[in-house]
Amino acid sequence: MNRVQRPSRLRLRAASLMLCAGFSAGALAHNPMCECKAVDAEQIKCTGGFSDGSGAPGVTLDVIGYDETILLPGKLGADSTVTFKKPAAEFYVLFDAGPGHVVEIDQADIEAP
Amino acid sequence: MSPSNRTAQPSALRRIWHKWRFHLNALLLLIPLGFMPKYFADAALFRGDVGLGEHEVGEIQVGPWSLRLAELRNEAPRLSGPAGYMKDFNAALCDACVEQVKATYLRIGKPRSLRAAGVIFFGTPYRMGAQLPVAEKTKADAELWITMEGWDGSMHQASIPLSQASPATLAWLNQQGAKP
């Protein structure tokens, strides 16, 4: 009787070990991420988030001129995106999730439609 | 031969298992010993027993303050998921400036403003850490900028060539080739 039970218990332990190893969450940092694309000739859409897959609704995303004036202050919407009209002056986009948690995107790095 | 005798015959696999299982257990105990040197080396590195990091950059003067900077690992940036390649740096503030410095930032290229000063160092001022994103299109002559912000509102900056801060990163960038 015992002989029959032992392997099954062993198999159960091996399976639980594999499950524990498979579902263990690694210690992952969550770095801020932002991507901007030109929707058309006039509009630019930026999407923010974090590298752990979480979104960034309500996080500040400002469009700033090269002279450091804030051209378009904004916040990401519920879908973690914001769309704005391309400014006439030279600019960069600053996704600002707090001090040291920023992503800068220069106008030259924004993909054309 | 009765049917009960036939079922009692163990299979070849079962015989091997029964013969060698204790040896296998001993082997399983020995395998971790092979990883011990790396484990203790990493523990010493993270605890600070072997200094700030694998590659000490040295003391860098930033206005009236200074800090010791080091690469945690003397290696190329590591891919950190969708956020791209990251490089870990450690730093220690000078004894006199521990009380005066509010925040220290690190960035490749000159920051446009304090808001965009780069990644922030976190942790104790005697051993802070920062994870610096390194774009694949970074130029070989790029500079690493350190921005320090004081509790009195003052801000000071200094830069060192990336080639000096992290020769391994430079070698990696050269290997990647200049990307547009």
PDB file of C-alpha atoms in Angstrom:
ATOM      1  CA  MET A   1       0.000   0.000   0.000  1.00  0.00           C
ATOM      2  CA  ASN A   2       2.761   2.369   1.009  1.00  0.00           C
ATOM      3  CA  ARG A   3       4.705   1.502  -2.139  1.00  0.00           C
ATOM      4  CA  VAL A   4       1.860   2.771  -4.250  1.00  0.00           C
ATOM      5  CA  GLN A   5       1.527   6.000  -2.260  1.00  0.00           C
ATOM      6  CA  ARG A   6       5.182   7.034  -2.192  1.00  0.00           C
ATOM      7  CA  PRO A   7       5.672   7.811  -5.891  1.00  0.00           C
ATOM      8  CA  SER A   8       2.407   9.757  -6.044  1.00  0.00           C
ATOM      9  CA  ARG A   9       3.463  11.837  -3.041  1.00  0.00           C
ATOM     10  CA  LEU A  10       6.801  12.433  -4.696  1.00  0.00           C
ATOM     11  CA  ARG A  11       5.116  13.455  -7.913  1.00  0.00           C
ATOM     12  CA  LEU A  12       2.877  15.815  -5.971  1.00  0.00           C
ATOM     13  CA  ARG A  13       5.905  17.425  -4.316  1.00  0.00           C
ATOM     14  CA  ALA A  14       7.710  17.752  -7.647  1.00  0.00           C
ATOM     15  CA  ALA A  15       4.623  19.316  -9.213  1.00  0.00           C
ATOM     16  CA  SER A  16       4.199  21.797  -6.357  1.00  0.00           C
ATOM     17  CA  LEU A  17       7.895  22.700  -6.595  1.00  0.00           C
ATOM     18  CA  MET A  18       7.541  23.333 -10.310  1.00  0.00           C
ATOM     19  CA  LEU A  19       4.432  25.427  -9.701  1.00  0.00           C
ATOM     20  CA  CYS A  20       6.214  27.487  -7.043  1.00  0.00           C
ATOM     21  CA  ALA A  21       9.152  28.053  -9.383  1.00  0.00           C
ATOM     22  CA  GLY A  22       6.899  28.882 -12.300  1.00  0.00           C
ATOM     23  CA  PHE A  23       4.694  31.371 -10.511  1.00  0.00           C
ATOM     24  CA  SER A  24       7.374  33.063  -8.405  1.00  0.00           C
ATOM     25  CA  ALA A  25       7.505  36.737  -9.305  1.00  0.00           C
ATOM     26  CA  GLY A  26      10.916  38.162  -9.966  1.00  0.00           C
ATOM     27  CA  ALA A  27      11.968  41.432  -8.364  1.00  0.00           C
ATOM     28  CA  LEU A  28      11.317  43.761 -11.276  1.00  0.00           C
ATOM     29  CA  ALA A  29      11.939  47.461 -11.271  1.00  0.00           C
ATOM     30  CA  HIS A  30       9.321  49.616 -12.914  1.00  0.00           C
ATOM     31  CA  ASN A  31      10.949  52.273 -15.002  1.00  0.00           C
ATOM     32  CA  PRO A  32       8.862  55.024 -16.564  1.00  0.00           C
ATOM     33  CA  MET A  33       8.221  54.673 -20.270  1.00  0.00           C
ATOM     34  CA  CYS A  34       6.745  57.015 -22.833  1.00  0.00           C
ATOM     35  CA  GLU A  35       6.197  56.807 -26.550  1.00  0.00           C
ATOM     36  CA  CYS A  36       5.041  59.566 -28.872  1.00  0.00           C
ATOM     37  CA  LYS A  37       3.814  59.223 -32.436  1.00  0.00           C
ATOM     38  CA  ALA A  38       2.476  61.722 -34.906  1.00  0.00           C
ATOM     39  CA  VAL A  39      -1.141  60.832 -35.659  1.00  0.00           C
ATOM     40  CA  ASP A  40      -1.215  63.192 -38.647  1.00  0.00           C
ATOM     41  CA  ALA A  41       0.614  66.328 -39.726  1.00  0.00           C
ATOM     42  CA  GLU A  42      -0.870  68.327 -36.833  1.00  0.00           C
ATOM     43  CA  GLN A  43      -1.557  65.909 -33.975  1.00  0.00           C
ATOM     44  CA  ILE A  44       0.825  63.977 -31.723  1.00  0.00           C
ATOM     45  CA  LYS A  45      -0.272  61.150 -29.456  1.00  0.00           C
ATOM     46  CA  CYS A  46       1.808  60.162 -26.443  1.00  0.00           C
ATOM     47  CA  THR A  47       1.353  57.026 -24.370  1.00  0.00           C
ATOM     48  CA  GLY A  48       2.894  56.700 -20.922  1.00  0.00           C
ATOM     49  CA  GLY A  49       3.333  53.799 -18.577  1.00  0.00           C
ATOM     50  CA  PHE A  50       5.759  51.761 -16.566  1.00  0.00           C
ATOM     51  CA  SER A  51       7.912  48.820 -17.534  1.00  0.00           C
ATOM     52  CA  ASP A  52       5.979  46.497 -15.199  1.00  0.00           C
ATOM     53  CA  GLY A  53       3.044  46.879 -17.572  1.00  0.00           C
ATOM     54  CA  SER A  54       1.046  49.331 -15.477  1.00  0.00           C
ATOM     55  CA  GLY A  55      -0.470  52.417 -17.045  1.00  0.00           C
ATOM     56  CA  ALA A  56       0.003  56.010 -15.981  1.00  0.00           C
ATOM     57  CA  PRO A  57      -3.409  57.724 -15.897  1.00  0.00           C
ATOM     58  CA  GLY A  58      -3.216  61.198 -14.423  1.00  0.00           C
ATOM     59  CA  VAL A  59       0.578  61.464 -14.713  1.00  0.00           C
ATOM     60  CA  THR A  60       1.907  64.804 -15.906  1.00  0.00           C
ATOM     61  CA  LEU A  61       3.033  65.086 -19.506  1.00  0.00           C
ATOM     62  CA  ASP A  62       4.197  68.536 -20.511  1.00  0.00           C
ATOM     63  CA  VAL A  63       5.207  69.827 -23.905  1.00  0.00           C
ATOM     64  CA  ILE A  64       8.117  72.158 -23.274  1.00  0.00           C
ATOM     65  CA  GLY A  65       9.878  74.539 -25.642  1.00  0.00           C
ATOM     66  CA  TYR A  66      13.621  74.563 -26.100  1.00  0.00           C
ATOM     67  CA  ASP A  67      13.608  77.823 -24.129  1.00  0.00           C
ATOM     68  CA  GLU A  68      12.076  75.896 -21.170  1.00  0.00           C
ATOM     69  CA  THR A  69       8.649  77.542 -21.388  1.00  0.00           C
ATOM     70  CA  ILE A  70       5.824  75.065 -20.903  1.00  0.00           C
ATOM     71  CA  LEU A  71       3.921  75.209 -24.188  1.00  0.00           C
ATOM     72  CA  LEU A  72       1.227  72.664 -23.319  1.00  0.00           C
ATOM     73  CA  PRO A  73       0.775  71.490 -19.738  1.00  0.00           C
ATOM     74  CA  GLY A  74      -1.135  68.251 -19.587  1.00  0.00           C
ATOM     75  CA  LYS A  75      -1.965  64.997 -17.874  1.00  0.00           C
ATOM     76  CA  LEU A  76      -2.470  61.554 -19.310  1.00  0.00           C
ATOM     77  CA  GLY A  77      -6.073  60.426 -19.627  1.00  0.00           C
ATOM     78  CA  ALA A  78      -7.682  57.293 -18.213  1.00  0.00           C
ATOM     79  CA  ASP A  79      -6.213  55.313 -21.121  1.00  0.00           C
ATOM     80  CA  SER A  80      -2.701  56.639 -20.278  1.00  0.00           C
ATOM     81  CA  THR A  81      -2.581  58.647 -23.494  1.00  0.00           C
ATOM     82  CA  VAL A  82      -2.787  62.282 -24.430  1.00  0.00           C
ATOM     83  CA  THR A  83      -3.119  63.866 -27.862  1.00  0.00           C
ATOM     84  CA  PHE A  84      -2.013  67.409 -28.522  1.00  0.00           C
ATOM     85  CA  LYS A  85      -1.510  69.800 -31.411  1.00  0.00           C
ATOM     86  CA  LYS A  86       2.067  70.001 -32.587  1.00  0.00           C
ATOM     87  CA  PRO A  87       3.488  73.343 -31.424  1.00  0.00           C
ATOM     88  CA  ALA A  88       4.964  75.744 -33.940  1.00  0.00           C
ATOM     89  CA  ALA A  89       8.105  76.242 -31.830  1.00  0.00           C
ATOM     90  CA  GLU A  90      10.793  73.630 -31.216  1.00  0.00           C
ATOM     91  CA  PHE A  91       9.801  71.407 -28.330  1.00  0.00           C
ATOM     92  CA  TYR A  92      10.311  68.243 -26.324  1.00  0.00           C
ATOM     93  CA  VAL A  93       7.861  66.095 -24.399  1.00  0.00           C
ATOM     94  CA  LEU A  94       8.449  65.434 -20.709  1.00  0.00           C
ATOM     95  CA  PHE A  95       6.661  62.520 -19.075  1.00  0.00           C
ATOM     96  CA  ASP A  96       7.022  63.397 -15.412  1.00  0.00           C
ATOM     97  CA  ALA A  97       6.107  60.718 -12.881  1.00  0.00           C
ATOM     98  CA  GLY A  98       8.061  62.458 -10.111  1.00  0.00           C
ATOM     99  CA  PRO A  99      11.652  63.544  -9.442  1.00  0.00           C
ATOM    100  CA  GLY A 100      14.047  61.159 -11.144  1.00  0.00           C
ATOM    101  CA  HIS A 101      11.194  59.329 -12.842  1.00  0.00           C
ATOM    102  CA  VAL A 102      11.011  61.224 -16.093  1.00  0.00           C
ATOM    103  CA  VAL A 103      11.200  60.414 -19.772  1.00  0.00           C
ATOM    104  CA  GLU A 104      12.190  63.030 -22.293  1.00  0.00           C
ATOM    105  CA  ILE A 105      11.298  62.762 -25.942  1.00  0.00           C
ATOM    106  CA  ASP A 106      12.769  65.269 -28.308  1.00  0.00           C
ATOM    107  CA  GLN A 107      10.675  66.402 -31.289  1.00  0.00           C
ATOM    108  CA  ALA A 108      13.278  64.827 -33.574  1.00  0.00           C
ATOM    109  CA  ASP A 109      12.564  61.414 -32.015  1.00  0.00           C
ATOM    110  CA  ILE A 110       8.815  61.512 -32.628  1.00  0.00           C
ATOM    111  CA  GLU A 111       7.815  59.088 -35.353  1.00  0.00           C
ATOM    112  CA  ALA A 112       6.109  60.544 -38.379  1.00  0.00           C
ATOM    113  CA  PRO A 113       2.621  59.200 -39.282  1.00  0.00           C
TER     114      PRO A 113
ATOM    115  CA  MET B   1       3.498 -18.049 -11.729  1.00  0.00           C
ATOM    116  CA  SER B   2       0.475 -16.532 -10.064  1.00  0.00           C
ATOM    117  CA  PRO B   3      -0.873 -13.121 -11.214  1.00  0.00           C
ATOM    118  CA  SER B   4       0.129 -11.552  -7.875  1.00  0.00           C
ATOM    119  CA  ASN B   5       3.801 -12.495  -8.454  1.00  0.00           C
ATOM    120  CA  ARG B   6       3.778 -10.915 -11.911  1.00  0.00           C
ATOM    121  CA  THR B   7       2.585  -7.541 -10.564  1.00  0.00           C
ATOM    122  CA  ALA B   8       5.244  -7.541  -7.855  1.00  0.00           C
ATOM    123  CA  GLN B   9       8.047  -7.443 -10.466  1.00  0.00           C
ATOM    124  CA  PRO B  10       9.360  -3.850 -10.498  1.00  0.00           C
ATOM    125  CA  SER B  11      10.131  -2.178 -13.785  1.00  0.00           C
ATOM    126  CA  ALA B  12      13.704  -1.415 -14.887  1.00  0.00           C
ATOM    127  CA  LEU B  13      13.192   2.294 -14.275  1.00  0.00           C
ATOM    128  CA  ARG B  14      11.927   1.627 -10.805  1.00  0.00           C
ATOM    129  CA  ARG B  15      14.923  -0.602 -10.052  1.00  0.00           C
ATOM    130  CA  ILE B  16      17.330   2.134 -11.207  1.00  0.00           C
ATOM    131  CA  TRP B  17      15.478   4.683  -9.122  1.00  0.00           C
ATOM    132  CA  HIS B  18      15.615   2.540  -6.003  1.00  0.00           C
ATOM    133  CA  LYS B  19      19.287   1.789  -6.512  1.00  0.00           C
ATOM    134  CA  TRP B  20      20.446   5.359  -7.157  1.00  0.00           C
ATOM    135  CA  ARG B  21      18.003   7.630  -5.345  1.00  0.00           C
ATOM    136  CA  PHE B  22      20.242   8.183  -2.336  1.00  0.00           C
ATOM    137  CA  HIS B  23      23.200   8.997  -4.595  1.00  0.00           C
ATOM    138  CA  LEU B  24      20.984  11.448  -6.424  1.00  0.00           C
ATOM    139  CA  ASN B  25      20.093  13.121  -3.143  1.00  0.00           C
ATOM    140  CA  ALA B  26      23.780  13.487  -2.302  1.00  0.00           C
ATOM    141  CA  LEU B  27      24.377  15.011  -5.747  1.00  0.00           C
ATOM    142  CA  LEU B  28      21.542  17.482  -5.218  1.00  0.00           C
ATOM    143  CA  LEU B  29      23.241  18.588  -2.009  1.00  0.00           C
ATOM    144  CA  LEU B  30      26.579  19.020  -3.795  1.00  0.00           C
ATOM    145  CA  ILE B  31      25.308  21.028  -6.789  1.00  0.00           C
ATOM    146  CA  PRO B  32      24.655  24.258  -4.792  1.00  0.00           C
ATOM    147  CA  LEU B  33      28.277  24.214  -3.611  1.00  0.00           C
ATOM    148  CA  GLY B  34      29.325  25.020  -7.176  1.00  0.00           C
ATOM    149  CA  PHE B  35      27.338  28.272  -7.022  1.00  0.00           C
ATOM    150  CA  MET B  36      28.708  29.336  -3.650  1.00  0.00           C
ATOM    151  CA  PRO B  37      31.702  31.404  -4.915  1.00  0.00           C
ATOM    152  CA  LYS B  38      29.393  33.553  -7.097  1.00  0.00           C
ATOM    153  CA  TYR B  39      26.863  33.817  -4.289  1.00  0.00           C
ATOM    154  CA  PHE B  40      29.438  35.048  -1.760  1.00  0.00           C
ATOM    155  CA  ALA B  41      31.013  37.429  -4.325  1.00  0.00           C
ATOM    156  CA  ASP B  42      27.577  38.953  -5.039  1.00  0.00           C
ATOM    157  CA  ALA B  43      26.745  39.164  -1.324  1.00  0.00           C
ATOM    158  CA  ALA B  44      30.022  41.014  -0.680  1.00  0.00           C
ATOM    159  CA  LEU B  45      29.333  43.366  -3.611  1.00  0.00           C
ATOM    160  CA  PHE B  46      25.801  44.227  -2.478  1.00  0.00           C
ATOM    161  CA  ARG B  47      26.837  44.555   1.164  1.00  0.00           C
ATOM    162  CA  GLY B  48      29.666  46.940   0.179  1.00  0.00           C
ATOM    163  CA  ASP B  49      32.503  44.786   1.501  1.00  0.00           C
ATOM    164  CA  VAL B  50      34.376  45.164  -1.794  1.00  0.00           C
ATOM    165  CA  GLY B  51      33.705  48.888  -2.225  1.00  0.00           C
ATOM    166  CA  LEU B  52      30.972  50.788  -4.001  1.00  0.00           C
ATOM    167  CA  GLY B  53      31.028  48.620  -7.090  1.00  0.00           C
ATOM    168  CA  GLU B  54      33.125  46.516  -9.417  1.00  0.00           C
ATOM    169  CA  HIS B  55      34.533  49.574 -11.206  1.00  0.00           C
ATOM    170  CA  GLU B  56      35.282  52.635  -9.088  1.00  0.00           C
ATOM    171  CA  VAL B  57      35.165  55.781 -11.226  1.00  0.00           C
ATOM    172  CA  GLY B  58      36.587  57.926  -8.433  1.00  0.00           C
ATOM    173  CA  GLU B  59      35.828  61.139  -6.583  1.00  0.00           C
ATOM    174  CA  ILE B  60      33.943  63.701  -8.680  1.00  0.00           C
ATOM    175  CA  GLN B  61      33.726  67.338  -7.657  1.00  0.00           C
ATOM    176  CA  VAL B  62      30.256  68.803  -8.151  1.00  0.00           C
ATOM    177  CA  GLY B  63      30.342  72.471  -7.182  1.00  0.00           C
ATOM    178  CA  PRO B  64      31.113  72.691  -3.458  1.00  0.00           C
ATOM    179  CA  TRP B  65      30.211  69.035  -3.009  1.00  0.00           C
ATOM    180  CA  SER B  66      31.700  65.785  -4.208  1.00  0.00           C
ATOM    181  CA  LEU B  67      30.709  62.167  -4.549  1.00  0.00           C
ATOM    182  CA  ARG B  68      32.385  58.848  -5.168  1.00  0.00           C
ATOM    183  CA  LEU B  69      30.947  57.112  -8.199  1.00  0.00           C
ATOM    184  CA  ALA B  70      31.177  53.465  -9.201  1.00  0.00           C
ATOM    185  CA  GLU B  71      29.672  51.035 -11.651  1.00  0.00           C
ATOM    186  CA  LEU B  72      27.929  48.267  -9.747  1.00  0.00           C
ATOM    187  CA  ARG B  73      28.970  45.767 -12.420  1.00  0.00           C
ATOM    188  CA  ASN B  74      31.872  46.216 -14.765  1.00  0.00           C
ATOM    189  CA  GLU B  75      29.804  45.099 -17.728  1.00  0.00           C
ATOM    190  CA  ALA B  76      27.667  46.296 -20.612  1.00  0.00           C
ATOM    191  CA  PRO B  77      24.153  47.632 -19.918  1.00  0.00           C
ATOM    192  CA  ARG B  78      21.561  44.943 -19.307  1.00  0.00           C
ATOM    193  CA  LEU B  79      18.228  44.796 -21.085  1.00  0.00           C
ATOM    194  CA  SER B  80      15.552  45.588 -18.510  1.00  0.00           C
ATOM    195  CA  GLY B  81      12.324  44.613 -20.211  1.00  0.00           C
ATOM    196  CA  PRO B  82      10.456  47.127 -22.340  1.00  0.00           C
ATOM    197  CA  ALA B  83      12.246  50.095 -20.708  1.00  0.00           C
ATOM    198  CA  GLY B  84      15.406  49.258 -22.657  1.00  0.00           C
ATOM    199  CA  TYR B  85      19.019  48.888 -21.592  1.00  0.00           C
ATOM    200  CA  MET B  86      19.950  49.909 -18.050  1.00  0.00           C
ATOM    201  CA  LYS B  87      23.234  50.447 -16.283  1.00  0.00           C
ATOM    202  CA  ASP B  88      23.552  50.418 -12.484  1.00  0.00           C
ATOM    203  CA  PHE B  89      25.683  53.035 -10.777  1.00  0.00           C
ATOM    204  CA  ASN B  90      26.405  53.491  -7.094  1.00  0.00           C
ATOM    205  CA  ALA B  91      27.518  56.666  -5.368  1.00  0.00           C
ATOM    206  CA  ALA B  92      28.540  57.898  -1.933  1.00  0.00           C
ATOM    207  CA  LEU B  93      28.280  61.548  -0.914  1.00  0.00           C
ATOM    208  CA  CYS B  94      31.217  63.293   0.727  1.00  0.00           C
ATOM    209  CA  ASP B  95      31.006  63.323   4.535  1.00  0.00           C
ATOM    210  CA  ALA B  96      30.557  67.107   4.647  1.00  0.00           C
ATOM    211  CA  CYS B  97      27.716  67.139   2.102  1.00  0.00           C
ATOM    212  CA  VAL B  98      25.585  64.302   3.480  1.00  0.00           C
ATOM    213  CA  GLU B  99      23.444  66.784   5.419  1.00  0.00           C
ATOM    214  CA  GLN B 100      23.341  69.397   2.665  1.00  0.00           C
ATOM    215  CA  VAL B 101      22.402  67.437  -0.454  1.00  0.00           C
ATOM    216  CA  LYS B 102      18.730  66.762  -1.034  1.00  0.00           C
ATOM    217  CA  ALA B 103      18.925  64.787  -4.274  1.00  0.00           C
ATOM    218  CA  THR B 104      21.465  63.525  -6.773  1.00  0.00           C
ATOM    219  CA  TYR B 105      20.620  62.794 -10.396  1.00  0.00           C
ATOM    220  CA  LEU B 106      22.417  61.044 -13.227  1.00  0.00           C
ATOM    221  CA  ARG B 107      21.890  61.515 -16.937  1.00  0.00           C
ATOM    222  CA  ILE B 108      23.671  60.873 -20.219  1.00  0.00           C
ATOM    223  CA  GLY B 109      23.931  64.284 -21.873  1.00  0.00           C
ATOM    224  CA  LYS B 110      23.489  67.711 -20.317  1.00  0.00           C
ATOM    225  CA  PRO B 111      20.110  68.085 -18.585  1.00  0.00           C
ATOM    226  CA  ARG B 112      17.790  70.732 -19.983  1.00  0.00           C
ATOM    227  CA  SER B 113      16.456  71.537 -16.502  1.00  0.00           C
ATOM    228  CA  LEU B 114      16.363  70.243 -12.941  1.00  0.00           C
ATOM    229  CA  ARG B 115      13.065  68.592 -13.736  1.00  0.00           C
ATOM    230  CA  ALA B 116      14.731  66.638 -16.513  1.00  0.00           C
ATOM    231  CA  ALA B 117      17.960  65.972 -14.606  1.00  0.00           C
ATOM    232  CA  GLY B 118      17.739  62.231 -15.190  1.00  0.00           C
ATOM    233  CA  VAL B 119      17.397  59.303 -12.848  1.00  0.00           C
ATOM    234  CA  ILE B 120      17.558  59.908  -9.119  1.00  0.00           C
ATOM    235  CA  PHE B 121      19.915  58.143  -6.744  1.00  0.00           C
ATOM    236  CA  PHE B 122      18.084  56.403  -3.927  1.00  0.00           C
ATOM    237  CA  GLY B 123      19.254  54.861  -0.693  1.00  0.00           C
ATOM    238  CA  THR B 124      21.561  55.915   2.088  1.00  0.00           C
ATOM    239  CA  PRO B 125      23.946  58.798   1.175  1.00  0.00           C
ATOM    240  CA  TYR B 126      26.854  56.509   2.001  1.00  0.00           C
ATOM    241  CA  ARG B 127      25.782  54.037  -0.688  1.00  0.00           C
ATOM    242  CA  MET B 128      23.140  55.240  -3.111  1.00  0.00           C
ATOM    243  CA  GLY B 129      22.072  53.480  -6.284  1.00  0.00           C
ATOM    244  CA  ALA B 130      20.623  54.560  -9.616  1.00  0.00           C
ATOM    245  CA  GLN B 131      19.570  52.689 -12.705  1.00  0.00           C
ATOM    246  CA  LEU B 132      20.542  54.720 -15.752  1.00  0.00           C
ATOM    247  CA  PRO B 133      18.818  54.088 -19.079  1.00  0.00           C
ATOM    248  CA  VAL B 134      21.330  53.841 -21.917  1.00  0.00           C
ATOM    249  CA  ALA B 135      19.907  54.386 -25.385  1.00  0.00           C
ATOM    250  CA  GLU B 136      21.410  52.231 -28.101  1.00  0.00           C
ATOM    251  CA  LYS B 137      21.961  55.354 -30.199  1.00  0.00           C
ATOM    252  CA  THR B 138      24.143  56.992 -27.499  1.00  0.00           C
ATOM    253  CA  LYS B 139      27.243  58.488 -29.086  1.00  0.00           C
ATOM    254  CA  ALA B 140      30.666  57.270 -28.024  1.00  0.00           C
ATOM    255  CA  ASP B 141      31.728  60.775 -26.978  1.00  0.00           C
ATOM    256  CA  ALA B 142      28.679  61.214 -24.707  1.00  0.00           C
ATOM    257  CA  GLU B 143      29.101  62.591 -21.226  1.00  0.00           C
ATOM    258  CA  LEU B 144      27.622  61.471 -17.953  1.00  0.00           C
ATOM    259  CA  TRP B 145      26.119  64.428 -16.079  1.00  0.00           C
ATOM    260  CA  ILE B 146      25.706  64.516 -12.333  1.00  0.00           C
ATOM    261  CA  THR B 147      23.243  67.039 -10.906  1.00  0.00           C
ATOM    262  CA  MET B 148      23.108  67.685  -7.173  1.00  0.00           C
ATOM    263  CA  GLU B 149      20.338  69.641  -5.537  1.00  0.00           C
ATOM    264  CA  GLY B 150      20.802  71.101  -2.070  1.00  0.00           C
ATOM    265  CA  TRP B 151      18.266  71.596   0.693  1.00  0.00           C
ATOM    266  CA  ASP B 152      18.973  75.324   0.336  1.00  0.00           C
ATOM    267  CA  GLY B 153      17.667  75.223  -3.253  1.00  0.00           C
ATOM    268  CA  SER B 154      21.076  75.425  -4.888  1.00  0.00           C
ATOM    269  CA  MET B 155      21.956  73.188  -7.823  1.00  0.00           C
ATOM    270  CA  HIS B 156      25.381  72.104  -9.021  1.00  0.00           C
ATOM    271  CA  GLN B 157      26.414  70.030 -11.980  1.00  0.00           C
ATOM    272  CA  ALA B 158      29.470  68.198 -13.239  1.00  0.00           C
ATOM    273  CA  SER B 159      30.180  65.854 -16.095  1.00  0.00           C
ATOM    274  CA  ILE B 160      32.637  63.129 -16.942  1.00  0.00           C
ATOM    275  CA  PRO B 161      33.106  61.285 -20.236  1.00  0.00           C
ATOM    276  CA  LEU B 162      30.992  58.141 -20.458  1.00  0.00           C
ATOM    277  CA  SER B 163      34.155  56.346 -21.570  1.00  0.00           C
ATOM    278  CA  GLN B 164      35.656  57.126 -18.159  1.00  0.00           C
ATOM    279  CA  ALA B 165      32.517  56.325 -16.176  1.00  0.00           C
ATOM    280  CA  SER B 166      31.877  53.017 -17.893  1.00  0.00           C
ATOM    281  CA  PRO B 167      34.418  51.635 -20.360  1.00  0.00           C
ATOM    282  CA  ALA B 168      32.258  48.509 -20.660  1.00  0.00           C
ATOM    283  CA  THR B 169      29.291  50.616 -21.831  1.00  0.00           C
ATOM    284  CA  LEU B 170      31.464  52.353 -24.404  1.00  0.00           C
ATOM    285  CA  ALA B 171      32.724  49.010 -25.705  1.00  0.00           C
ATOM    286  CA  TRP B 172      29.107  47.843 -25.920  1.00  0.00           C
ATOM    287  CA  LEU B 173      28.081  51.000 -27.827  1.00  0.00           C
ATOM    288  CA  ASN B 174      30.981  50.543 -30.259  1.00  0.00           C
ATOM    289  CA  GLN B 175      29.994  46.932 -30.747  1.00  0.00           C
ATOM    290  CA  GLN B 176      26.366  47.921 -31.420  1.00  0.00           C
ATOM    291  CA  GLY B 177      27.455  50.385 -34.076  1.00  0.00           C
ATOM    292  CA  ALA B 178      26.086  53.911 -34.398  1.00  0.00           C
ATOM    293  CA  LYS B 179      22.311  53.773 -34.648  1.00  0.00           C
ATOM    294  CA  PRO B 180      20.273  56.585 -36.132  1.00  0.00           C
TER     295      PRO B 180
END
